[in-house]
Amino acid sequence: MSSGDKTIPGDKHVRTAKPSPTSGDLDAQALFFHRYPHPGKLEIQPTKPLGNQRDLALAYSPGVAAPCLAIRDDPRTAADYTARANLVAVVSNGSAVLGLGNIGPLASKPVMEGKAVLFKKFAGIDVFDIEIDAPEIERMVDVVSALEPTFGGINLEDIKAPECFEVERRLRETMNIPVFHDDQHGTAIIVAAAVLNGLELAGKKIEDAKIVTSGAGAAALACLNLLVNLGVKRENIWVHDLEGLVYEGREVLMDPWKSVYEQKSDKRTLADSIGGADVFLGLSAAGVLKPELLVQMAERPLIMALANPTPEIMPELARAARPDAMICTGRSDFPNQVNNVLCFPYIFRGALDCGASTINEEMKMAAVRAIAGLAREEPSDVAARAYSGETPIFGPDYLIPSPFDQRLILRIAPAVARAAAESGVATRPIADFDAYLDQLNRFVFRSGFIMKPIFTEAKDAPKNRVIFAEGEDERVLRAAQVLLEEGTARPILIGRPQIIENRLKRYGLRIRPETDFEVINPESDSRFRDYVDDYFALVGRLGVIPEAARTIVRTNQTVIGALSVKRGEADALICGVEGRYNKHLRDVSQIIGKRDGVLDFSALSLLILQRGAIFLTDTFVTFNPSSEEIAQKTVMAAQAIRRFGITPRAALVSHSNFGSRESESASKMRRALEILREIAPDLEVDGEMHGDSAISEVLRRRVMPDSTLTGEANLLVFPNLDAANITLGVVKSMMDGLHVGPMLLGSAQPAHILSPSVTSRGVVNMAALAVVEATHPV
């Protein structure tokens, strides 16, 4: 082995690690992606600790006997004691994989692993991908039906037609869990949502629509079946395949599922039958739809060219031939992407959560209407980031939502669960849909649970005027709409009114300046002279001359925001979305100032991780705080944590573990503990200690059995800014943590300086917290 080669750890074969490809060769990059650092895209993680003999006794023998016997006595309790209620099997025999054809079950495994990742990413559903050597219908039905005790649902994938129809039919008849062939029904649901919205925009009724299809495979026929259930008349559907029109009396390439759409006609080709069509549905091959055929279609036609990777007609060709057309493809580089990930994770989420025994037509139609309805709402900031250029608004280029719109789960899963209950197939109907929505919101934003007390209190707060220094920023504008819709705050935006107006339209937001919220124009405001006088009165003896004061007020929007709070024209300030933290802090310090008795400001950061929430202080302000400052920062952090309904448990972390090292830093933390026990005797706190001792009670008890800290610390207090800020960045990145904050503690009036990486949801979170602080100051 050469000196530049490395063996991959844990690999039973001797292979060499090569540098990541940089040539733009997608195949090479994909192979590298799938191979390193570990082969494949999945791994299994335990959800229970196995740290000692007792854990092992509970997880396996003898403790495991108790849930086994409980399930034997009542099979429904499997949802309580096992992962079954959140576990789906993605099953394929590899007979129709993507555009690759019949490549066999083993070669299909990367696709099935990919499907598993989508389930987990978009809906939090665990998946085992199962590739089976079962080309025959009987064998596949036997194998899959035998899996029922293991799974809460079955997702059939990449099985060729017409066998897939029979396999799914038999499994649905014999199994009491949802069986869903996504290639059929997932595509059908998205297509149906696009058709509903396309026809609405065109001013057409579904029962009058003429639909012409190219392709008669599983997906195409499932689309047509669902459209018929939604109101399309069978006689208005014209189906074509390799042999041309599906007509009465045809014998070649016919089957019972296709024959449902036979036409009594002497027409034989797509060119013969496309005249007057309102919808073209293509699930066939590249280039099938010629531009000259489009001129025969009805006004404002909907063209769904879904062949991948090259559609039946390229959008630019279709647009040139019919400028009035609405166009959908299966590609992510064009608007209106028909992508199954828009629905299948959320349909299963709703079905699993209510214990559905099947996924029936009512549930599928509920999903269709939920998706169609979401496209008519203002797009979220996440959806907007999925597009380049201007944010899409409901119209010809935005008939269906982006697959990355996080509201999909909030609309589809409850609609599916409700339809399951109403149609009688839910074995565990959702009793409280408000609580269920809260649960889904917690999954979507991860901050939902911990922020709930803050939002509940903010909605009833009388002091709710929050001024935003960077009022023209897209994240602030999106946050403003959310705050207004939820009744959380009354936004005041600093910015140029025309710029704000234009950007609201570009981003598809319906709120308007001076109608829904107040705007302070830094270029022209009647209060400008008063702002300058007030500012100079505060900083005139800090080296700022009158002319400089005028320039600063005119150009520094954080100064304007802080003055508004100081003057009582706003209740709280949010800034820092743009610019450097220390510059914003300087302005807040000079104008709003510190509370009486506060030695220095402090920044508290909340990280929401898979294992729970943890607070870190001071992450942005004081470089090397004294023992007195550390003690006071800890007390202020504890007060802030209690606002979340959480009891603070503080650990003073250090390189020293309960006196194991003598250094200035360690001594400082020990002195801070002494002060804390004097000024905050009710606070659960201990230190100085290692970081792992703070998180693990087991480790802590080994070195300090009489520690006054119990359980896991949820507040880590650091000896200096380096340690705090570095820990925040590393843990956030490595653990995929959601950062709430930083929360500025110690100011005389509520003010928070955010970071440029903040999302619009992060802005909403901090605005709600500021409202609560304004109403109930410490």
Tab-separated table of C-alpha atoms in Angstrom, residues 267-597:
chain	number	residue	atom	x	y	z
A	267	LYS	CA	-58.534	7.665	-33.907
A	268	ARG	CA	-55.236	5.937	-33.325
A	269	THR	CA	-52.449	8.436	-32.575
A	270	LEU	CA	-51.730	11.197	-30.110
A	271	ALA	CA	-51.940	13.699	-32.956
A	272	ASP	CA	-55.450	12.463	-33.759
A	273	SER	CA	-56.841	12.838	-30.255
A	274	ILE	CA	-55.058	15.799	-28.657
A	275	GLY	CA	-57.347	18.409	-30.203
A	276	GLY	CA	-59.219	20.416	-27.558
A	277	ALA	CA	-57.375	18.734	-24.676
A	278	ASP	CA	-57.236	20.684	-21.432
A	279	VAL	CA	-54.554	18.473	-19.904
A	280	PHE	CA	-51.680	16.500	-21.376
A	281	LEU	CA	-50.339	13.904	-18.961
A	282	GLY	CA	-47.036	12.384	-20.003
A	283	LEU	CA	-45.524	9.448	-18.165
A	284	SER	CA	-43.761	7.885	-21.124
A	285	ALA	CA	-40.614	8.915	-22.996
A	286	ALA	CA	-38.601	11.925	-24.101
A	287	GLY	CA	-39.782	13.937	-27.094
A	288	VAL	CA	-43.181	12.272	-27.468
A	289	LEU	CA	-45.099	15.562	-27.466
A	290	LYS	CA	-44.226	17.672	-30.509
A	291	PRO	CA	-44.581	21.453	-30.358
A	292	GLU	CA	-46.947	21.499	-33.340
A	293	LEU	CA	-49.439	19.358	-31.402
A	294	LEU	CA	-49.783	21.954	-28.671
A	295	VAL	CA	-51.584	24.387	-30.934
A	296	GLN	CA	-54.485	21.927	-31.061
A	297	MET	CA	-55.005	21.982	-27.292
A	298	ALA	CA	-57.611	24.116	-25.532
A	299	GLU	CA	-56.912	27.569	-24.098
A	300	ARG	CA	-54.607	27.724	-21.089
A	301	PRO	CA	-53.678	24.051	-21.282
A	302	LEU	CA	-51.929	22.152	-18.525
A	303	ILE	CA	-48.919	20.230	-19.871
A	304	MET	CA	-47.574	17.613	-17.485
A	305	ALA	CA	-44.439	16.226	-19.165
A	306	LEU	CA	-43.171	13.949	-16.410
A	307	ALA	CA	-40.740	11.601	-18.160
A	308	ASN	CA	-37.300	11.674	-16.518
A	309	PRO	CA	-34.639	12.792	-17.064
A	310	THR	CA	-35.880	14.238	-20.349
A	311	PRO	CA	-39.593	15.117	-20.476
A	312	GLU	CA	-41.996	14.501	-23.328
A	313	ILE	CA	-41.405	18.112	-24.314
A	314	MET	CA	-38.910	20.571	-22.878
A	315	PRO	CA	-40.567	23.513	-21.111
A	316	GLU	CA	-38.936	26.135	-23.332
A	317	LEU	CA	-40.315	24.440	-26.452
A	318	ALA	CA	-43.765	24.148	-24.916
A	319	ARG	CA	-43.707	27.776	-23.835
A	320	ALA	CA	-42.671	28.947	-27.300
A	321	ALA	CA	-45.537	27.027	-28.923
A	322	ARG	CA	-48.131	27.901	-26.257
A	323	PRO	CA	-47.275	30.958	-24.153
A	324	ASP	CA	-50.522	30.476	-22.237
A	325	ALA	CA	-49.636	26.941	-21.108
A	326	MET	CA	-49.032	25.809	-17.527
A	327	ILE	CA	-46.165	23.316	-17.466
A	328	CYS	CA	-45.125	20.645	-14.966
A	329	THR	CA	-42.149	18.299	-15.187
A	330	GLY	CA	-40.476	15.769	-12.950
A	331	ARG	CA	-37.261	17.798	-12.829
A	332	SER	CA	-36.020	20.033	-10.039
A	333	ASP	CA	-34.536	22.606	-12.424
A	334	PHE	CA	-37.961	23.699	-13.702
A	335	PRO	CA	-41.008	25.090	-11.874
A	336	ASN	CA	-43.832	22.770	-10.829
A	337	GLN	CA	-41.772	19.679	-10.083
A	338	VAL	CA	-43.954	16.601	-9.630
A	339	ASN	CA	-41.967	14.793	-6.955
A	340	ASN	CA	-43.369	11.964	-4.854
A	341	VAL	CA	-41.577	13.282	-1.783
A	342	LEU	CA	-44.281	15.946	-1.700
A	343	CYS	CA	-46.656	13.380	-0.259
A	344	PHE	CA	-45.521	9.858	0.616
A	345	PRO	CA	-43.709	10.705	3.896
A	346	TYR	CA	-46.664	12.680	5.177
A	347	ILE	CA	-49.340	10.215	4.077
A	348	PHE	CA	-47.526	7.516	6.023
A	349	ARG	CA	-47.025	9.925	8.945
A	350	GLY	CA	-50.766	10.477	9.221
A	351	ALA	CA	-51.591	6.812	8.610
A	352	LEU	CA	-49.117	5.543	11.226
A	353	ASP	CA	-50.137	8.077	13.840
A	354	CYS	CA	-53.778	7.015	13.744
A	355	GLY	CA	-53.020	3.300	13.360
A	356	ALA	CA	-54.686	3.101	9.935
A	357	SER	CA	-55.300	-0.414	8.659
A	358	THR	CA	-55.056	0.765	5.058
A	359	ILE	CA	-54.576	3.870	2.920
A	360	ASN	CA	-57.914	4.278	1.188
A	361	GLU	CA	-59.278	6.616	-1.459
A	362	GLU	CA	-60.592	9.068	1.125
A	363	MET	CA	-57.128	9.451	2.605
A	364	LYS	CA	-55.542	9.934	-0.802
A	365	MET	CA	-58.086	12.571	-1.796
A	366	ALA	CA	-57.523	14.360	1.523
A	367	ALA	CA	-53.825	14.502	0.649
A	368	VAL	CA	-54.616	15.880	-2.815
A	369	ARG	CA	-56.693	18.707	-1.414
A	370	ALA	CA	-54.144	19.493	1.297
A	371	ILE	CA	-51.332	19.822	-1.262
A	372	ALA	CA	-53.448	21.886	-3.632
A	373	GLY	CA	-54.473	24.172	-0.776
A	374	LEU	CA	-50.914	24.685	0.427
A	375	ALA	CA	-49.848	25.962	-3.008
A	376	ARG	CA	-52.373	28.781	-2.593
A	377	GLU	CA	-50.803	29.928	0.680
A	378	GLU	CA	-47.876	32.299	0.922
A	379	PRO	CA	-44.680	30.259	0.471
A	380	SER	CA	-42.523	29.813	3.573
A	381	ASP	CA	-38.920	30.974	3.777
A	382	VAL	CA	-37.759	27.356	3.443
A	383	ALA	CA	-39.769	26.945	0.254
A	384	ALA	CA	-38.424	30.237	-1.049
A	385	ARG	CA	-34.840	29.095	-0.525
A	386	ALA	CA	-35.579	26.017	-2.649
A	387	TYR	CA	-35.960	28.300	-5.665
A	388	SER	CA	-33.545	30.673	-7.277
A	389	GLY	CA	-34.704	34.133	-8.204
A	390	GLU	CA	-38.002	35.563	-7.033
A	391	THR	CA	-40.204	33.697	-4.592
A	392	PRO	CA	-43.007	31.867	-6.434
A	393	ILE	CA	-46.609	32.842	-5.872
A	394	PHE	CA	-49.636	30.677	-6.707
A	395	GLY	CA	-50.001	30.836	-10.458
A	396	PRO	CA	-48.939	29.071	-13.674
A	397	ASP	CA	-45.388	28.556	-12.418
A	398	TYR	CA	-46.412	27.557	-8.902
A	399	LEU	CA	-49.237	25.023	-9.061
A	400	ILE	CA	-47.798	22.753	-6.369
A	401	PRO	CA	-45.545	23.458	-3.384
A	402	SER	CA	-41.822	22.930	-3.251
A	403	PRO	CA	-40.797	19.526	-1.843
A	404	PHE	CA	-38.822	21.510	0.751
A	405	ASP	CA	-41.830	23.399	2.093
A	406	GLN	CA	-41.850	22.270	5.722
A	407	ARG	CA	-45.564	22.960	6.041
A	408	LEU	CA	-46.370	19.883	3.957
A	409	ILE	CA	-46.360	17.641	6.999
A	410	LEU	CA	-48.563	20.106	8.898
A	411	ARG	CA	-51.212	20.022	6.174
A	412	ILE	CA	-51.097	16.462	4.827
A	413	ALA	CA	-50.603	14.292	7.918
A	414	PRO	CA	-53.595	15.711	9.871
A	415	ALA	CA	-55.791	15.620	6.754
A	416	VAL	CA	-54.913	11.959	6.163
A	417	ALA	CA	-55.413	11.015	9.818
A	418	ARG	CA	-58.778	12.782	9.905
A	419	ALA	CA	-59.907	11.067	6.697
A	420	ALA	CA	-58.827	7.695	8.108
A	421	ALA	CA	-60.939	8.252	11.198
A	422	GLU	CA	-63.947	9.483	9.238
A	423	SER	CA	-63.762	6.507	6.871
A	424	GLY	CA	-63.454	4.024	9.730
A	425	VAL	CA	-59.934	2.644	9.124
A	426	ALA	CA	-58.147	4.336	12.055
A	427	THR	CA	-57.505	1.923	14.920
A	428	ARG	CA	-56.069	4.716	17.096
A	429	PRO	CA	-57.937	7.851	15.984
A	430	ILE	CA	-56.337	11.177	16.839
A	431	ALA	CA	-58.278	12.446	19.841
A	432	ASP	CA	-56.861	15.978	19.994
A	433	PHE	CA	-55.849	17.474	16.656
A	434	ASP	CA	-54.538	20.642	18.271
A	435	ALA	CA	-52.115	18.552	20.325
A	436	TYR	CA	-51.272	16.532	17.224
A	437	LEU	CA	-50.439	19.708	15.312
A	438	ASP	CA	-48.227	20.792	18.200
A	439	GLN	CA	-46.421	17.460	17.959
A	440	LEU	CA	-45.889	17.893	14.215
A	441	ASN	CA	-44.759	21.471	14.724
A	442	ARG	CA	-42.148	20.267	17.181
A	443	PHE	CA	-40.819	17.933	14.522
A	444	VAL	CA	-40.814	20.646	11.863
A	445	PHE	CA	-39.150	23.410	13.780
A	446	ARG	CA	-37.657	21.436	16.692
A	447	SER	CA	-38.019	24.644	18.686
A	448	GLY	CA	-41.775	24.153	18.935
A	449	PHE	CA	-41.909	22.364	22.288
A	450	ILE	CA	-39.428	24.443	24.199
A	451	MET	CA	-40.754	27.704	22.709
A	452	LYS	CA	-44.421	26.909	23.377
A	453	PRO	CA	-44.585	28.607	26.821
A	454	ILE	CA	-43.010	31.698	25.300
A	455	PHE	CA	-45.481	31.889	22.406
A	456	THR	CA	-48.445	31.212	24.677
A	457	GLU	CA	-47.456	34.075	26.945
A	458	ALA	CA	-46.540	36.404	24.074
A	459	LYS	CA	-50.009	36.137	22.497
A	460	ASP	CA	-51.561	37.605	25.638
A	461	ALA	CA	-48.884	40.238	26.237
A	462	PRO	CA	-49.994	43.905	26.169
A	463	LYS	CA	-46.487	45.180	25.377
A	464	ASN	CA	-45.900	43.660	21.971
A	465	ARG	CA	-44.360	46.347	19.756
A	466	VAL	CA	-41.122	44.868	18.432
A	467	ILE	CA	-38.895	47.038	16.261
A	468	PHE	CA	-36.612	45.361	13.715
A	469	ALA	CA	-33.494	47.242	12.691
A	470	GLU	CA	-33.034	45.329	9.414
A	471	GLY	CA	-36.603	45.753	8.185
A	472	GLU	CA	-35.792	45.203	4.519
A	473	ASP	CA	-34.256	41.742	5.061
A	474	GLU	CA	-36.263	38.829	3.668
A	475	ARG	CA	-36.074	36.888	6.936
A	476	VAL	CA	-37.458	39.823	8.879
A	477	LEU	CA	-40.278	40.334	6.378
A	478	ARG	CA	-41.270	36.677	6.581
A	479	ALA	CA	-41.049	36.779	10.354
A	480	ALA	CA	-43.253	39.865	10.414
A	481	GLN	CA	-46.006	38.057	8.548
A	482	VAL	CA	-45.832	35.076	10.901
A	483	LEU	CA	-45.910	37.329	13.956
A	484	LEU	CA	-48.957	39.172	12.626
A	485	GLU	CA	-50.779	35.998	11.605
A	486	GLU	CA	-50.165	34.337	14.962
A	487	GLY	CA	-50.914	37.479	16.963
A	488	THR	CA	-47.542	37.252	18.689
A	489	ALA	CA	-46.237	40.784	18.134
A	490	ARG	CA	-46.828	44.094	16.364
A	491	PRO	CA	-43.797	44.557	14.112
A	492	ILE	CA	-42.198	47.939	13.439
A	493	LEU	CA	-39.766	47.768	10.550
A	494	ILE	CA	-36.921	50.186	9.889
A	495	GLY	CA	-36.416	50.484	6.164
A	496	ARG	CA	-37.350	52.264	2.975
A	497	PRO	CA	-41.089	51.801	2.384
A	498	GLN	CA	-40.825	51.265	-1.368
A	499	ILE	CA	-38.089	48.660	-0.976
A	500	ILE	CA	-40.139	46.858	1.665
A	501	GLU	CA	-43.235	46.982	-0.554
A	502	ASN	CA	-41.369	45.591	-3.556
A	503	ARG	CA	-39.771	42.789	-1.586
A	504	LEU	CA	-43.040	41.759	0.015
A	505	LYS	CA	-44.481	41.320	-3.466
A	506	ARG	CA	-41.402	39.462	-4.691
A	507	TYR	CA	-41.538	37.024	-1.777
A	508	GLY	CA	-45.275	36.447	-2.136
A	509	LEU	CA	-46.209	37.952	1.235
A	510	ARG	CA	-49.537	39.678	1.625
A	511	ILE	CA	-48.825	42.065	4.512
A	512	ARG	CA	-48.366	45.712	3.519
A	513	PRO	CA	-46.497	48.621	5.151
A	514	GLU	CA	-48.498	51.205	7.069
A	515	THR	CA	-51.577	49.005	6.685
A	516	ASP	CA	-50.502	45.959	8.661
A	517	PHE	CA	-47.385	47.305	10.350
A	518	GLU	CA	-45.524	50.562	11.004
A	519	VAL	CA	-42.443	51.570	9.034
A	520	ILE	CA	-39.691	53.961	10.090
A	521	ASN	CA	-38.007	55.358	7.009
A	522	PRO	CA	-34.349	56.143	7.825
A	523	GLU	CA	-34.222	58.517	4.846
A	524	SER	CA	-37.213	60.596	5.866
A	525	ASP	CA	-38.931	60.578	9.252
A	526	SER	CA	-40.532	63.483	11.120
A	527	ARG	CA	-38.843	62.336	14.327
A	528	PHE	CA	-35.327	62.602	12.883
A	529	ARG	CA	-34.421	65.836	14.703
A	530	ASP	CA	-35.659	64.408	18.008
A	531	TYR	CA	-33.697	61.201	17.416
A	532	VAL	CA	-30.505	63.209	16.843
A	533	ASP	CA	-31.029	65.311	19.961
A	534	ASP	CA	-31.716	62.240	22.101
A	535	TYR	CA	-28.731	60.388	20.687
A	536	PHE	CA	-26.366	63.304	21.219
A	537	ALA	CA	-27.582	63.674	24.797
A	538	LEU	CA	-26.516	60.085	25.412
A	539	VAL	CA	-23.177	60.006	23.563
A	540	GLY	CA	-22.117	63.644	23.332
A	541	ARG	CA	-19.546	63.141	26.079
A	542	LEU	CA	-18.303	59.917	24.518
A	543	GLY	CA	-16.473	61.654	21.707
A	544	VAL	CA	-19.429	62.060	19.285
A	545	ILE	CA	-19.863	65.588	17.901
A	546	PRO	CA	-23.301	66.899	16.742
A	547	GLU	CA	-22.554	66.468	13.029
A	548	ALA	CA	-21.432	62.889	13.592
A	549	ALA	CA	-24.584	62.250	15.645
A	550	ARG	CA	-26.728	63.348	12.700
A	551	THR	CA	-24.826	61.067	10.307
A	552	ILE	CA	-25.016	58.068	12.655
A	553	VAL	CA	-28.756	58.414	13.221
A	554	ARG	CA	-29.321	58.719	9.484
A	555	THR	CA	-27.231	55.655	8.592
A	556	ASN	CA	-27.337	53.318	11.597
A	557	GLN	CA	-30.652	51.503	11.880
A	558	THR	CA	-29.749	49.804	15.173
A	559	VAL	CA	-29.341	53.282	16.667
A	560	ILE	CA	-32.820	54.225	15.402
A	561	GLY	CA	-34.300	51.023	16.837
A	562	ALA	CA	-32.599	51.449	20.210
A	563	LEU	CA	-33.757	55.095	20.392
A	564	SER	CA	-37.338	54.022	19.629
A	565	VAL	CA	-37.242	51.610	22.568
A	566	LYS	CA	-35.602	54.209	24.791
A	567	ARG	CA	-38.287	56.786	23.850
A	568	GLY	CA	-41.125	54.315	24.527
A	569	GLU	CA	-42.178	54.079	20.868
A	570	ALA	CA	-41.379	50.357	20.832
A	571	ASP	CA	-41.275	47.713	23.550
A	572	ALA	CA	-38.323	45.653	22.297
A	573	LEU	CA	-35.521	45.699	19.722
A	574	ILE	CA	-34.347	42.930	17.379
A	575	CYS	CA	-31.136	43.574	15.428
A	576	GLY	CA	-28.008	41.767	14.268
A	577	VAL	CA	-29.473	39.967	11.259
A	578	GLU	CA	-26.812	41.861	9.333
A	579	GLY	CA	-23.456	43.176	10.562
A	580	ARG	CA	-21.093	42.435	13.423
A	581	TYR	CA	-22.292	41.579	16.910
A	582	ASN	CA	-19.912	43.910	18.750
A	583	LYS	CA	-21.035	46.943	16.744
A	584	HIS	CA	-24.695	46.313	17.537
A	585	LEU	CA	-23.795	45.722	21.180
A	586	ARG	CA	-21.995	49.072	21.315
A	587	ASP	CA	-25.162	50.864	20.149
A	588	VAL	CA	-27.429	48.965	22.533
A	589	SER	CA	-25.033	49.638	25.406
A	590	GLN	CA	-24.792	53.367	24.687
A	591	ILE	CA	-28.508	53.972	24.185
A	592	ILE	CA	-30.496	51.366	26.144
A	593	GLY	CA	-27.796	50.526	28.651
A	594	LYS	CA	-27.568	47.912	31.359
A	595	ARG	CA	-30.018	47.213	34.144
A	596	ASP	CA	-29.112	48.648	37.535
A	597	GLY	CA	-26.560	46.478	39.255
